[in-house]
Amino acid sequence: MKQAKVIKSTSSGSVCLNDTVIQIAAWNLPFGGVGDSGIGSYHGKATFETFSHRKSIVKRFFFLEHLFTTQRYPPYGNKIQLIKQIILR
């Protein structure tokens, strides 16, 4: 599998598969770079484990695609419009 090869053969603080930078929003995953490119890991327990190296991997599964993309990417569904109206009252 190409994804596994890339994950195993690269040095990075996190990997995001089938999406873009969503791993930042996952507060329970360590986030940060490796070596000179990063400042270490932070978020929750990861602040304690800064001196070890872990690689976060986020993989979006497409069978749930419709549930998430209708509210994350334009055109937004009616639920977003309703939320905007409630917030802007």
XYZ file of N, CA and C in Angstrom:
267
model
N 0.841 -1.173 0.000
C 0.000 0.000 0.000
C 0.894 1.246 0.000
N 0.618 2.168 -0.908
C 1.436 3.372 -1.049
C 1.387 4.242 0.204
N 0.213 4.340 0.824
C 0.077 5.184 2.011
C 0.983 4.695 3.134
N 0.991 3.405 3.377
C 1.826 2.838 4.440
C 3.303 3.060 4.145
N 3.692 2.970 2.871
C 5.088 3.180 2.495
C 5.511 4.621 2.781
N 4.664 5.564 2.438
C 4.974 6.978 2.688
C 5.077 7.242 4.189
N 4.146 6.704 4.963
C 4.149 6.914 6.413
C 5.415 6.347 7.045
N 5.791 5.149 6.637
C 6.959 4.490 7.230
C 8.280 5.094 6.766
N 8.322 5.630 5.563
C 9.599 6.087 5.010
C 9.860 7.581 5.202
N 8.938 8.303 5.807
C 9.140 9.734 6.029
C 9.185 10.048 7.518
N 9.840 11.140 7.838
C 9.890 11.612 9.215
C 9.034 12.866 9.305
N 7.948 12.770 10.039
C 7.043 13.907 10.158
C 6.330 13.848 11.495
N 5.794 14.978 11.900
C 5.052 15.035 13.148
C 3.664 14.458 13.021
N 3.078 14.580 11.844
C 1.749 14.030 11.614
C 1.560 13.787 10.127
N 0.595 12.957 9.822
C 0.252 12.633 8.438
C -1.257 12.740 8.316
N -1.724 13.326 7.237
C -3.153 13.443 6.988
C -3.446 12.787 5.647
N -4.280 11.774 5.653
C -4.623 11.049 4.434
C -6.041 11.403 3.996
N -6.215 11.700 2.731
C -7.520 11.992 2.133
C -8.184 13.254 2.688
N -7.405 14.168 3.209
C -7.940 15.423 3.725
C -6.788 16.418 3.843
N -7.062 17.598 4.356
C -6.032 18.623 4.490
C -6.064 19.223 5.886
N -4.987 19.193 6.583
C -4.727 19.769 7.905
C -5.797 19.539 8.974
N -6.666 18.585 8.806
C -7.695 18.314 9.815
C -7.084 17.773 11.102
N -5.859 17.247 11.025
C -5.223 16.703 12.225
C -4.971 17.779 13.279
N -4.927 19.030 12.881
C -4.744 20.121 13.846
C -5.946 20.213 14.783
N -7.129 19.943 14.260
C -8.352 20.047 15.057
C -8.541 18.877 16.015
N -7.824 17.796 15.827
C -7.952 16.631 16.711
C -7.116 16.882 17.960
N -7.715 17.442 18.998
C -6.998 17.895 20.187
C -6.289 16.767 20.919
N -6.737 15.529 20.754
C -6.119 14.424 21.476
C -4.947 13.795 20.728
N -4.642 14.279 19.526
C -3.473 13.804 18.787
C -2.322 14.781 18.980
N -1.107 14.271 19.141
C 0.028 15.187 19.217
C 0.197 15.924 17.898
N 0.512 17.205 17.962
C 0.705 17.989 16.752
C 2.013 18.740 16.860
N 2.797 18.707 15.819
C 4.065 19.426 15.780
C 5.012 18.751 14.814
N 6.075 19.440 14.479
C 7.029 18.923 13.508
C 8.110 18.071 14.143
N 9.095 17.714 13.328
C 10.211 16.875 13.756
C 11.507 17.623 13.492
N 12.426 17.581 14.434
C 13.732 18.214 14.239
C 13.631 19.721 14.120
N 14.438 20.303 13.226
C 14.475 21.756 13.056
C 13.194 22.329 12.470
N 12.359 21.482 11.862
C 11.139 21.988 11.232
C 9.995 22.146 12.220
N 10.171 21.698 13.437
C 9.062 21.762 14.379
C 9.458 22.303 15.727
N 8.464 22.525 16.546
C 8.699 23.029 17.897
C 8.394 21.964 18.933
N 8.279 20.735 18.499
C 7.887 19.665 19.408
C 6.387 19.465 19.367
N 5.932 18.461 20.044
C 4.501 18.157 20.051
C 3.814 18.869 21.201
N 2.579 19.233 20.974
C 1.768 19.797 22.033
C 0.335 19.389 21.795
N -0.545 19.676 22.677
C -1.951 19.300 22.776
C -2.057 18.209 23.835
N -2.735 18.467 24.893
C -3.042 17.466 25.903
C -1.835 16.709 26.437
N -1.931 15.401 26.450
C -0.885 14.534 26.990
C 0.433 14.691 26.239
N 0.369 15.117 24.998
C 1.574 15.233 24.169
C 2.574 16.234 24.729
N 2.113 17.201 25.499
C 3.070 18.143 26.081
C 4.035 17.426 27.014
N 3.555 16.398 27.675
C 4.405 15.600 28.555
C 5.353 14.709 27.760
N 4.924 14.301 26.589
C 5.703 13.360 25.786
C 6.496 14.044 24.674
N 6.780 15.325 24.831
C 7.464 16.088 23.796
C 8.811 15.496 23.408
N 9.483 14.877 24.342
C 10.819 14.374 24.054
C 10.816 13.010 23.380
N 9.673 12.420 23.174
C 9.587 11.183 22.396
C 9.013 11.539 21.028
N 9.111 10.637 20.096
C 8.586 10.920 18.759
C 7.461 9.957 18.422
N 6.329 10.517 18.130
C 5.190 9.744 17.639
C 4.729 10.396 16.352
N 4.119 9.616 15.520
C 3.599 10.136 14.260
C 2.082 9.987 14.272
N 1.379 11.100 14.196
C -0.079 11.074 14.134
C -0.514 10.762 12.718
N -1.515 9.925 12.587
C -2.040 9.564 11.273
C -3.551 9.740 11.318
N -4.069 10.561 10.423
C -5.502 10.765 10.296
C -5.894 10.284 8.917
N -6.855 9.391 8.855
C -7.313 8.877 7.568
C -8.825 9.022 7.515
N -9.288 9.744 6.521
C -10.719 9.934 6.351
C -11.267 8.743 5.584
N -12.317 8.156 6.111
C -12.955 7.029 5.446
C -14.129 7.548 4.631
N -14.183 7.149 3.401
C -15.136 7.736 2.469
C -16.574 7.290 2.675
N -16.815 6.213 3.447
C -18.203 5.826 3.661
C -18.936 6.839 4.551
N -18.206 7.691 5.248
C -18.803 8.759 6.048
C -18.684 10.124 5.367
N -18.234 10.118 4.160
C -17.942 11.351 3.426
C -19.103 12.343 3.457
N -20.283 11.888 3.147
C -21.424 12.793 3.033
C -21.751 13.462 4.370
N -21.594 12.743 5.473
C -21.925 13.307 6.778
C -21.054 14.500 7.136
N -19.794 14.471 6.720
C -18.859 15.509 7.129
C -18.681 16.609 6.090
N -18.617 16.269 4.829
C -18.309 17.280 3.823
C -19.456 18.235 3.565
N -20.681 17.830 3.862
C -21.795 18.750 3.622
C -21.727 19.970 4.528
N -21.039 19.883 5.648
C -20.937 21.018 6.556
C -19.543 21.642 6.567
N -18.545 20.952 6.012
C -17.169 21.474 6.034
C -16.812 22.258 4.785
N -17.376 21.900 3.653
C -16.985 22.517 2.390
C -18.201 23.122 1.704
N -18.023 24.249 1.023
C -19.140 24.841 0.285
C -19.521 23.975 -0.907
N -20.732 24.030 -1.390
C -21.860 24.790 -0.845
C -22.386 24.124 0.424
N -22.621 24.930 1.444
C -23.072 24.420 2.727
C -24.551 24.074 2.668
N -24.931 23.096 3.430
C -26.330 22.680 3.480
C -27.173 23.655 4.286
N -28.441 23.370 4.391
C -29.384 24.234 5.105
C -29.075 24.333 6.592
N -28.461 23.301 7.171
C -28.149 23.334 8.600
C -27.189 24.478 8.930
N -26.227 24.728 8.068
C -25.279 25.820 8.307
C -26.003 27.160 8.272
N -26.922 27.325 7.338
C -27.683 28.571 7.259
C -28.498 28.781 8.529
N -29.087 27.709 9.041
C -29.864 27.792 10.276
C -28.963 28.166 11.451
N -27.796 27.566 11.535
C -26.845 27.883 12.608
C -26.415 29.347 12.524
N -26.158 29.841 11.304
C -25.786 31.251 11.129
C -26.890 32.177 11.632
N -28.142 31.857 11.287
C -29.265 32.695 11.710
C -29.386 32.729 13.228
N -29.185 31.580 13.874
C -29.287 31.517 15.333
C -28.171 32.332 15.980
N -26.958 32.203 15.466
C -25.810 32.906 16.039
C -25.910 34.410 15.824
N -26.378 34.835 14.660
C -26.400 36.258 14.318
C -27.623 37.002 14.850
N -28.481 36.352 15.604
C -29.663 37.036 16.163
C -29.292 38.091 17.136
